[in-house]
Amino acid sequence: MADSPADSTQKVVTIADAITVGELAETLNLSVTTLIGELFKNGIIATINQKIDFETATIIVEELGLEDVKLEKREATAGPARESHQLSDKAVERPPIVAVMGHVDHGKTSLLDAILETKTVDDEAGGITQHISAYQVEKNGRKITLLDTPGHEAFAALRQHGATLTDVVIIVVAADDGVKPQTVEAIRFAREANAKIVVAINKMDKETANPQLVKTQLATEHNLNPEEWGGDVIMVEVSAKTGQNLDKLLESVLLIADLEELKADEDIPAKGLVIEAHMETGRGSVVGLLVEHGKLHPGQFLVAGTSYAKVRTLLDFKGKAIKEAGPSTPVIVTGFKDLPQFGDEFNLVKTEKEARQATVSNRLERERQSAETNVTGADILKLMNQAREAADFNVIVKADVQGSLTSVMDSLRLIDTKGAVNLRIVGSGVGNISENDIHLAATEGTVIYGFSVDLPPAVKRQAARDKVEVRIYNVIYELLDNARESMEALIAPEVVETEVGKLTIKGIFRTLKDEVICGGEVTSGKAQPNVKARVLRGSEQIAEVEVTKVQRAQSEVKEVFEGEMCGLSLKTTKKLQLEEGDKLEFFTRELVKRTLK
Ligand code: GDP
């Protein structure tokens, strides 16, 4: 995984949150066909004008092996961007907000627990009675807010919302294990979120602890230079088990808070972020909020994403009812009508009516945005996995003698699948097909190829019972042809677009919700019904439509040629306001089976 900032050999390419396939190809200096081909390979049938999101683009760049390119999201358009808050002169100091991240099993939970045990603000033993994803601890009379949930996934979700929630990220690295993939990911997240990094080198009580190695890895491979080596990153050697240096760790966080002069406005309507949301029987929605500015009180109206609340109860992180919550305070609120989403921003409004209106406009905005991005990273990952599964062709090969076995296997391996299918020989051997082979093949989709061997009746019955396919051949080419055909069946088809003709719009007669009746002159090729058309205004494509009818002199016709005028019925997916002078490009789109020949 590329680290941030980019290696010097990498070209940083900044793209918008949603980008069309065509734009991405241009940005990456690739042919559209290559890009579309890569999407196909991943099971996505995309056209040049299809929008894909940033994550998808990143995946594709990785899949294409473009190691010299690093994609970065253009911040201005990153998600429903939050307006950054301009601090007033009256801003006051606020507690730092800290996330603990790191590789699994390096001790994040243990460290948080150990800190909480000794440092919980109100020192009642076992004070925390309910689960909440943020806590506050006290050190030297000052508060520190610790986030629990921002596991890596949650952190990524927050980032997508353009939220900068955390001031400091404590990166936990086990002293006996060193830097691992999730450590690297945590460093990347922290940097992308513009958070300050403190490294907690944990498990120092272990004999095998090697903090020097951890520091060397961080310094040489990740540009995190320890203070003691003249760098600017505080690294504290701790043990969640013995409690070693936990005080020092918290002091380091406060030191950073001082340097960063973390402030918030208290005298403005409260606002902040949703950090958890779930339903509880008897209580309804239970929503965790982190106040960023202002003060929150019970009875106020809040809007968060597509939901709103009249705050029924306001609880601190221990579940104790409170009257007021100021900046950097994690609270639990009940009273939300529906569950808001993790990472939603919340704002105060004055009345229920205002709250309701705000949720409606937020919903519309969300719908608009989701309509713009029609392939998401999650989709592509799902499809990629499906494609990967489909593209594995597992076989077991049996042959009469070693010589034939070797040549069958070599020939199978030589079938050029153009990278689209993974031929895996999961078993092989000399001799008749045995019950053992059937057993092995009974895992999903494994085919047994036999060359000049027998399938004894008992084994045949077992194969039928276990639904294992056994294919026996005496001619090697026939066996190979069959394998090739089987693999072809596994490859995703190719989408081929064929240009039919062009037309310039001369008049618009009727515009309905999903249909436009218009007329124009065919400028090249022909116009015909049952084809698709790109609608171009200038050089920009504004829609893709379907031609349902073509008319000339009041009667429906099958085709109209260059130089002639005609009327058209176009089916649209949403209301399309055509203008005179817009151009249509007619084309057909078909799925064509790809072959391995
Ligand atoms: P997480 O996955 O990062 O949250 O890691 P955990 O907190 O669940 O810890 C993983 C394992 O490491 C557990 O078995 C802990 O008991 C152990 N562990 C955590 N911190 C320490 C430590 O400081 N010293 C020792 N010896 N073990 C630790």
XYZ file of C-alpha atoms and ligand atoms in Angstrom:
625
model
C 0.000 0.000 0.000
C 1.334 3.368 -0.928
C 2.064 5.547 2.001
C 1.216 9.207 2.219
C 2.784 11.523 1.304
C 3.528 9.928 -2.035
C 6.929 8.432 -2.742
C 9.043 10.717 -4.812
C 8.783 8.341 -7.749
C 4.996 8.515 -7.691
C 2.918 10.861 -9.730
C 0.111 12.301 -7.651
C -3.115 12.565 -9.588
C -5.910 14.518 -7.988
C -9.408 13.581 -9.060
C -12.911 14.518 -8.028
C -14.973 12.306 -5.755
C -16.957 10.952 -8.696
C -15.346 10.852 -12.099
C -16.469 9.469 -15.433
C -14.608 6.590 -16.991
C -13.635 8.873 -19.855
C -12.240 11.552 -17.562
C -10.317 9.009 -15.537
C -8.785 7.502 -18.660
C -7.729 10.947 -19.781
C -6.319 11.833 -16.380
C -4.315 8.619 -16.256
C -3.274 8.880 -19.848
C -4.810 5.508 -20.617
C -7.035 4.467 -23.453
C -10.699 4.328 -22.554
C -10.762 0.760 -23.834
C -8.072 -0.322 -21.383
C -9.988 1.206 -18.519
C -13.334 -0.167 -19.611
C -11.639 -3.514 -20.126
C -10.341 -3.469 -16.572
C -13.811 -2.659 -15.270
C -15.231 -5.532 -17.327
C -12.672 -7.845 -15.873
C -14.065 -6.887 -12.518
C -17.572 -7.597 -13.633
C -18.593 -3.994 -14.220
C -20.170 -3.096 -17.464
C -19.318 0.554 -17.771
C -19.536 3.087 -20.518
C -17.269 6.013 -21.119
C -19.708 8.328 -19.365
C -20.409 6.194 -16.361
C -19.379 7.788 -13.124
C -17.267 5.792 -10.736
C -16.309 6.899 -7.273
C -12.876 7.617 -5.910
C -12.511 4.227 -4.219
C -13.368 2.403 -7.408
C -10.848 4.493 -9.301
C -8.213 3.624 -6.705
C -8.985 -0.068 -6.986
C -8.743 0.061 -10.756
C -5.423 1.894 -10.627
C -4.133 -0.795 -8.306
C -5.508 -3.599 -10.462
C -3.832 -2.085 -13.493
C -0.570 -2.166 -11.580
C 0.030 1.552 -12.032
C 2.504 1.714 -9.210
C 3.796 5.093 -10.258
C 0.408 6.735 -9.832
C -1.115 7.804 -6.564
C -4.703 9.003 -6.664
C -5.817 11.690 -4.307
C -9.288 12.962 -3.775
C -9.880 16.579 -4.602
C -10.981 17.861 -1.257
C -13.278 20.569 -2.483
C -15.666 18.004 -3.813
C -15.099 15.298 -1.232
C -18.535 14.192 -0.163
C -21.015 16.579 1.348
C -18.211 18.842 2.421
C -18.560 20.348 5.823
C -18.245 24.045 6.136
C -15.170 24.664 8.172
C -15.866 26.576 11.311
C -14.199 29.948 11.699
C -13.250 30.447 15.313
C -14.359 33.691 16.907
C -12.261 35.853 19.269
C -14.146 34.345 22.140
C -13.046 30.782 21.382
C -11.932 28.864 24.447
C -9.530 26.010 25.023
C -11.069 22.579 24.517
C -9.988 19.015 25.313
C -8.112 17.179 22.571
C -10.005 14.438 20.733
C -7.915 11.317 20.456
C -8.322 8.095 18.476
C -6.388 4.938 19.223
C -5.465 2.942 16.156
C -3.082 0.208 15.168
C -2.691 -3.354 14.033
C -4.993 -5.993 15.461
C -3.745 -7.529 18.719
C -1.192 -4.796 19.290
C -3.190 -3.741 22.353
C -5.588 -0.895 21.432
C -8.379 -2.202 23.636
C -6.051 -3.097 26.477
C -4.485 0.335 26.355
C -7.827 2.121 26.385
C -9.023 -0.077 29.220
C -5.870 0.513 31.221
C -6.163 4.272 30.744
C -9.829 4.268 31.687
C -9.285 2.165 34.753
C -6.953 4.677 36.264
C -8.040 7.928 34.745
C -11.787 8.067 34.314
C -12.962 11.601 35.031
C -15.278 10.712 37.851
C -13.337 8.216 39.873
C -16.152 5.866 40.874
C -14.988 2.311 40.442
C -16.567 0.623 37.424
C -18.159 3.921 36.539
C -18.854 3.035 32.967
C -22.122 1.229 32.930
C -22.971 1.279 29.270
C -21.247 0.991 26.009
C -20.388 4.225 24.320
C -17.828 4.891 21.704
C -16.097 7.794 23.400
C -14.897 8.540 26.898
C -13.197 11.301 28.785
C -10.246 10.898 31.084
C -8.543 13.462 33.227
C -4.856 14.204 33.509
C -3.341 17.090 35.467
C -6.807 18.546 35.901
C -7.389 18.613 32.132
C -9.744 16.493 30.096
C -8.887 14.273 27.157
C -11.594 12.792 24.923
C -10.817 9.281 23.733
C -12.662 7.720 20.820
C -13.254 4.038 20.883
C -15.178 3.125 17.743
C -13.115 4.795 15.120
C -11.758 1.467 14.147
C -10.221 1.787 10.754
C -13.469 1.325 8.878
C -15.292 3.928 10.907
C -12.419 6.288 10.460
C -12.617 5.847 6.721
C -16.348 6.568 6.867
C -15.725 9.756 8.777
C -13.131 10.820 6.315
C -15.589 10.273 3.486
C -17.898 12.718 5.146
C -15.079 15.201 5.034
C -15.019 15.220 8.776
C -11.920 15.937 10.726
C -12.885 14.596 14.066
C -9.574 13.700 15.626
C -6.815 15.973 16.756
C -4.405 13.256 17.797
C -4.071 9.639 16.738
C -2.271 7.311 19.116
C -0.764 4.640 16.942
C -0.230 1.495 18.949
C 2.612 -0.748 17.822
C 3.456 -3.896 19.726
C 7.138 -3.805 20.665
C 7.451 -7.516 19.980
C 5.774 -7.445 16.585
C 6.742 -4.181 14.901
C 5.058 -2.313 12.070
C 2.290 -4.324 10.381
C -0.177 -3.562 7.552
C -2.813 -1.962 9.776
C -0.113 0.149 11.412
C 0.695 1.530 7.987
C -2.989 2.079 7.294
C -3.387 3.898 10.600
C -0.481 6.191 9.760
C -2.074 6.942 6.409
C -5.462 7.679 7.954
C -3.945 9.936 10.586
C -2.085 11.884 7.931
C -5.102 12.155 5.671
C -7.165 13.431 8.585
C -4.431 15.933 9.390
C -4.182 14.557 12.903
C -1.018 14.663 14.978
C 0.575 11.295 15.627
C 1.817 9.921 18.936
C 3.256 6.429 18.841
C 2.628 4.112 21.780
C 5.113 1.266 21.651
C 3.160 -1.263 23.665
C 3.907 -4.574 25.392
C 7.184 -3.259 26.791
C 6.834 -5.754 29.640
C 7.562 -8.588 27.245
C 11.046 -10.012 27.085
C 10.986 -10.004 23.336
C 10.155 -6.289 23.198
C 12.346 -4.454 20.719
C 11.396 -0.757 20.719
C 14.501 0.216 18.760
C 13.401 -1.909 15.848
C 9.928 -0.331 15.914
C 11.454 3.147 15.882
C 13.808 2.249 13.078
C 10.940 0.850 10.988
C 8.838 3.947 11.581
C 11.687 6.311 10.856
C 13.140 4.641 7.793
C 10.000 3.326 6.152
C 7.293 5.733 7.243
C 9.005 9.011 7.831
C 8.015 9.144 11.491
C 11.156 10.288 13.269
C 11.331 9.840 17.031
C 11.997 12.979 19.068
C 14.951 11.366 20.762
C 16.590 10.991 17.364
C 16.009 14.635 16.592
C 12.651 14.101 14.878
C 9.271 15.512 15.804
C 7.228 12.435 16.671
C 6.688 11.551 20.307
C 7.087 7.818 20.882
C 6.263 6.485 24.312
C 7.243 3.016 25.452
C 4.246 1.677 27.343
C 2.672 -1.466 28.711
C -1.068 -1.829 28.987
C -0.380 -4.783 31.231
C 1.796 -3.093 33.868
C 0.607 0.454 33.320
C 4.140 1.583 32.450
C 4.285 5.133 31.082
C 0.537 5.576 30.584
C 0.836 8.922 32.369
C 3.578 9.946 30.012
C 1.422 8.973 27.045
C -1.429 11.199 28.219
C 0.982 14.032 29.013
C 2.296 13.790 25.467
C -1.239 14.158 24.155
C -1.722 17.278 26.285
C 1.583 18.653 25.092
C 0.388 18.352 21.520
C -2.934 19.938 22.479
C -0.982 22.907 23.854
C 1.137 23.230 20.754
C -1.905 23.005 18.517
C -3.861 25.508 20.616
C -7.057 23.534 20.259
C -10.037 25.825 20.668
C -13.789 25.883 20.230
C -16.603 28.393 20.381
C -19.001 27.927 23.233
C -21.447 30.734 22.594
C -22.895 29.468 19.334
C -25.625 26.920 18.630
C -24.241 23.469 19.341
C -22.873 21.414 16.473
C -20.779 18.307 16.112
C -20.796 14.748 14.813
C -22.730 11.549 15.247
C -20.307 8.923 16.540
C -22.709 6.043 17.042
C -26.391 5.247 16.613
C -28.425 2.213 17.519
C -31.917 1.206 18.614
C -32.661 -0.071 22.098
C -35.881 -1.636 23.236
C -37.668 0.670 25.592
C -35.493 3.663 24.760
C -35.819 3.909 21.006
C -32.918 5.486 19.217
C -29.767 5.915 21.244
C -27.336 8.232 19.545
C -23.789 9.095 20.553
C -22.725 12.618 19.678
C -19.507 14.485 20.017
C -20.054 18.178 20.556
C -17.565 20.277 18.635
C -18.826 23.782 19.304
C -21.533 25.354 21.405
C -23.397 23.762 24.271
C -26.043 21.110 23.985
C -29.056 21.014 26.316
C -32.053 18.706 26.736
C -35.161 19.905 24.907
C -33.263 21.406 21.956
C -34.025 20.435 18.335
C -31.222 18.724 16.472
C -30.873 17.779 12.830
C -28.398 15.077 11.827
C -28.371 13.951 8.219
C -31.820 12.725 7.354
C -33.050 12.492 10.921
C -33.948 14.922 13.682
C -34.569 14.898 17.398
C -35.999 16.861 20.204
C -33.392 15.913 22.778
C -35.296 13.859 25.311
C -32.406 12.847 27.509
C -28.833 14.065 27.509
C -26.409 11.686 29.174
C -22.692 11.763 29.710
C -20.516 8.842 28.642
C -21.276 7.027 31.867
C -25.002 7.256 31.346
C -25.545 10.013 33.920
C -28.113 12.674 33.021
C -26.529 16.063 32.466
C -27.922 19.521 31.771
C -25.271 20.735 29.401
C -22.483 19.437 27.175
C -19.795 21.704 25.772
C -17.009 21.268 23.185
C -15.201 17.921 22.867
C -17.772 16.246 25.115
C -19.118 12.849 24.109
C -22.781 12.443 25.019
C -25.677 10.077 24.519
C -28.929 11.504 23.313
C -32.358 9.945 23.006
C -35.245 11.375 21.022
C -34.154 10.887 17.393
C -37.017 9.882 15.102
C -34.832 7.664 12.882
C -31.253 6.651 13.258
C -28.792 9.141 11.836
C -25.621 7.753 10.299
C -22.228 7.512 11.831
C -20.300 10.592 10.740
C -23.366 12.771 10.134
C -22.967 16.313 11.261
C -25.554 17.552 13.735
C -26.800 21.109 13.994
C -29.278 22.911 16.192
C -32.463 24.375 14.809
C -35.125 26.363 16.603
C -38.345 24.558 15.820
C -39.613 21.122 14.906
C -40.820 22.515 11.603
C -37.342 23.735 10.729
C -35.945 20.359 11.761
C -38.352 18.535 9.494
C -37.573 20.779 6.538
C -33.838 20.343 7.035
C -34.097 16.550 7.045
C -36.075 16.641 3.802
C -33.526 18.798 2.060
C -30.680 16.633 3.394
C -32.461 13.551 2.063
C -32.873 15.105 -1.364
C -29.248 16.149 -1.421
C -28.201 12.602 -0.538
C -30.382 11.118 -3.230
C -28.944 13.531 -5.748
C -25.441 12.573 -4.775
C -26.070 8.868 -4.828
C -27.634 9.229 -8.255
C -24.465 10.902 -9.473
C -22.193 8.118 -8.416
C -23.538 4.959 -9.848
C -20.713 2.577 -9.146
C -19.300 2.618 -5.657
C -16.208 1.051 -4.211
C -18.328 -1.375 -2.270
C -20.043 -2.498 -5.469
C -16.815 -3.030 -7.269
C -15.272 -4.961 -4.413
C -18.278 -7.219 -4.284
C -18.176 -7.723 -8.002
C -14.451 -8.248 -7.964
C -14.860 -11.013 -5.453
C -17.607 -12.571 -7.499
C -15.531 -12.219 -10.622
C -12.566 -13.769 -8.871
C -14.621 -16.699 -7.731
C -16.136 -17.165 -11.153
C -12.808 -16.834 -12.834
C -11.223 -19.721 -10.970
C -11.346 -22.897 -12.992
C -10.332 -25.761 -10.730
C -9.449 -29.107 -12.186
C -8.114 -32.487 -11.170
C -6.235 -34.377 -13.858
C -5.854 -38.138 -14.057
C -4.069 -39.987 -16.851
C -3.032 -43.546 -17.703
C 0.704 -42.968 -17.671
C 3.034 -40.309 -16.315
C 4.010 -39.111 -19.803
C 0.403 -38.334 -20.791
C -0.301 -36.792 -17.426
C 2.582 -34.369 -17.835
C 1.595 -33.390 -21.344
C -2.087 -32.908 -20.456
C -1.154 -30.703 -17.508
C 1.393 -28.702 -19.487
C -1.090 -28.177 -22.318
C -3.783 -27.068 -19.898
C -1.416 -24.557 -18.370
C -0.534 -23.247 -21.808
C -4.112 -22.278 -22.675
C -3.890 -18.522 -22.861
C -6.689 -17.184 -20.730
C -5.548 -13.590 -21.212
C -5.518 -13.236 -17.479
C -9.272 -13.610 -17.352
C -9.440 -17.088 -15.885
C -7.362 -18.728 -13.248
C -6.762 -22.363 -14.160
C -5.845 -24.214 -11.000
C -4.836 -27.840 -11.075
C -5.831 -28.847 -7.580
C -4.889 -32.472 -7.933
C -3.318 -34.909 -10.386
C -2.188 -38.481 -10.624
C -1.705 -41.616 -12.657
C -4.462 -44.253 -12.633
C -8.236 -44.582 -12.768
C -10.512 -41.997 -11.212
C -10.886 -42.913 -7.560
C -13.266 -42.118 -4.722
C -10.531 -39.967 -3.310
C -10.538 -37.810 -6.441
C -14.303 -37.334 -6.137
C -13.844 -36.395 -2.535
C -11.295 -33.778 -3.400
C -13.410 -32.453 -6.256
C -16.562 -32.226 -4.185
C -15.478 -28.720 -3.211
C -17.255 -26.189 -5.356
C -16.962 -26.423 -9.103
C -13.935 -28.660 -9.458
C -13.957 -30.691 -12.662
C -12.107 -33.968 -13.068
C -10.439 -34.588 -16.416
C -9.488 -38.150 -17.142
C -7.201 -39.014 -20.054
C -7.365 -42.627 -21.221
C -8.504 -43.811 -17.817
C -11.633 -45.535 -16.493
C -14.394 -44.383 -14.215
C -15.367 -47.450 -12.162
C -19.158 -47.753 -11.604
C -18.977 -47.226 -7.831
C -16.969 -44.052 -8.321
C -19.376 -42.907 -11.015
C -22.263 -43.277 -8.567
C -20.361 -41.345 -5.944
C -19.618 -38.576 -8.463
C -23.324 -38.337 -9.299
C -24.215 -38.178 -5.660
C -21.641 -35.471 -4.904
C -22.455 -33.645 -8.153
C -18.875 -33.831 -9.358
C -18.314 -33.599 -13.089
C -16.003 -36.171 -14.563
C -14.940 -35.727 -18.208
C -13.019 -38.527 -19.830
C -11.172 -38.188 -23.146
C -8.894 -40.311 -25.259
C -7.802 -37.490 -27.550
C -5.829 -34.708 -25.963
C -7.116 -31.963 -28.271
C -10.680 -32.759 -27.383
C -9.832 -32.512 -23.734
C -8.135 -29.148 -24.282
C -11.033 -27.809 -26.384
C -13.425 -28.691 -23.630
C -11.261 -26.960 -21.010
C -11.025 -23.853 -23.197
C -14.795 -23.740 -23.697
C -15.390 -24.155 -19.999
C -13.103 -21.257 -19.257
C -14.673 -19.069 -21.930
C -17.984 -19.591 -20.222
C -16.473 -18.062 -17.133
C -15.262 -14.835 -18.702
C -17.403 -11.757 -18.491
C -18.703 -10.676 -21.872
C -17.422 -7.596 -23.605
C -19.633 -4.629 -24.284
C -19.422 -3.458 -27.853
C -20.921 -0.181 -28.987
C -21.604 0.400 -32.653
C -22.262 3.863 -33.965
C -25.452 4.169 -36.034
C -25.747 7.847 -36.874
C -25.960 11.441 -35.708
C -28.717 14.009 -35.568
C -29.061 17.673 -34.672
C -32.175 18.689 -32.705
C -34.271 21.297 -34.514
C -37.382 21.349 -32.362
C -38.751 20.073 -29.067
C -42.467 19.247 -29.124
C -43.219 17.725 -25.785
C -41.251 17.046 -22.580
C -42.701 14.549 -20.141
C -41.250 13.013 -16.999
C -39.630 10.160 -18.868
C -40.166 10.974 -22.509
C -39.203 13.681 -24.967
C -40.811 14.104 -28.384
C -38.582 16.095 -30.670
C -37.477 16.519 -34.223
C -34.204 17.014 -36.030
C -32.013 16.472 -39.023
C -29.918 13.374 -39.488
C -26.370 14.627 -40.098
C -24.646 11.302 -40.639
C -25.529 7.622 -40.819
C -29.148 7.072 -39.931
C -31.745 7.388 -37.213
C -33.680 4.276 -36.250
C -35.896 3.067 -33.435
C -34.680 0.755 -30.651
C -31.206 2.163 -30.407
C -29.597 4.191 -27.676
C -28.471 7.771 -28.048
C -26.014 9.999 -26.282
C -27.305 13.522 -25.896
C -24.526 16.062 -26.380
C -24.649 19.744 -25.616
C -21.473 21.229 -27.004
C -18.846 18.652 -26.140
C -20.546 17.557 -22.958
C -22.775 14.529 -22.717
C -25.868 15.456 -20.734
C -27.835 12.225 -20.917
C -28.194 8.814 -22.463
C -31.623 7.990 -23.855
C -33.418 5.299 -25.789
C -35.003 5.950 -29.152
C -38.424 4.333 -29.064
C -39.982 5.727 -32.256
C -38.811 7.422 -35.437
C -41.393 9.226 -37.563
C -41.449 10.873 -40.936
C -44.467 12.764 -42.174
C -46.666 11.502 -39.315
C -45.913 7.845 -39.882
C -43.552 5.557 -38.010
C -40.560 4.405 -40.021
C -37.715 1.956 -39.566
C -34.948 4.324 -40.630
C -34.245 7.858 -41.761
C -31.020 8.711 -43.554
C -28.477 11.516 -43.615
C -29.845 14.834 -44.819
C -33.450 13.994 -43.901
C -35.643 15.409 -41.123
C -37.523 13.166 -38.721
C -39.470 13.098 -35.491
C -38.264 11.089 -32.498
C -39.667 9.703 -29.264
C -36.942 9.400 -26.683
C -37.273 7.487 -23.452
C -35.378 9.132 -20.617
C -34.599 8.043 -17.079
C -35.337 11.466 -15.677
C -36.855 14.648 -17.032
C -34.643 15.887 -19.851
C -34.829 19.497 -20.994
C -33.570 19.279 -24.565
C -32.543 22.406 -26.425
C -32.412 23.207 -30.072
C -28.912 22.521 -31.343
C -28.315 19.581 -29.002
C -26.879 16.619 -30.832
C -27.805 12.964 -30.641
C -25.386 10.150 -31.351
C -27.242 6.919 -32.044
C -25.586 3.663 -31.155
C -26.281 0.065 -30.306
C -24.736 -1.730 -27.366
C -24.343 -5.455 -27.215
C -22.679 -7.961 -25.002
C -20.243 -10.056 -26.952
C -18.886 -13.268 -25.575
C -15.121 -13.209 -25.383
C -13.199 -16.220 -26.546
C -9.818 -17.625 -25.710
C -8.843 -18.463 -29.267
P -6.287 -4.903 19.960
O -6.718 -5.925 18.970
O -5.269 -3.979 19.396
O -7.406 -4.183 20.648
O -5.476 -5.692 21.085
P -5.947 -6.183 22.522
O -6.001 -5.053 23.467
O -7.145 -7.049 22.390
O -4.691 -7.040 22.940
C -4.288 -8.203 22.232
C -3.541 -9.163 23.144
O -2.341 -8.573 23.608
C -4.343 -9.524 24.385
O -4.121 -10.872 24.647
C -3.750 -8.668 25.465
O -3.860 -9.240 26.738
C -2.306 -8.557 25.029
N -1.685 -7.301 25.467
C -2.145 -6.048 25.244
N -1.305 -5.141 25.774
C -0.309 -5.842 26.365
C 0.877 -5.460 27.105
O 1.198 -4.307 27.329
N 1.684 -6.474 27.523
C 1.387 -7.776 27.286
N 2.230 -8.696 27.743
N 0.283 -8.162 26.615
C -0.541 -7.205 26.157
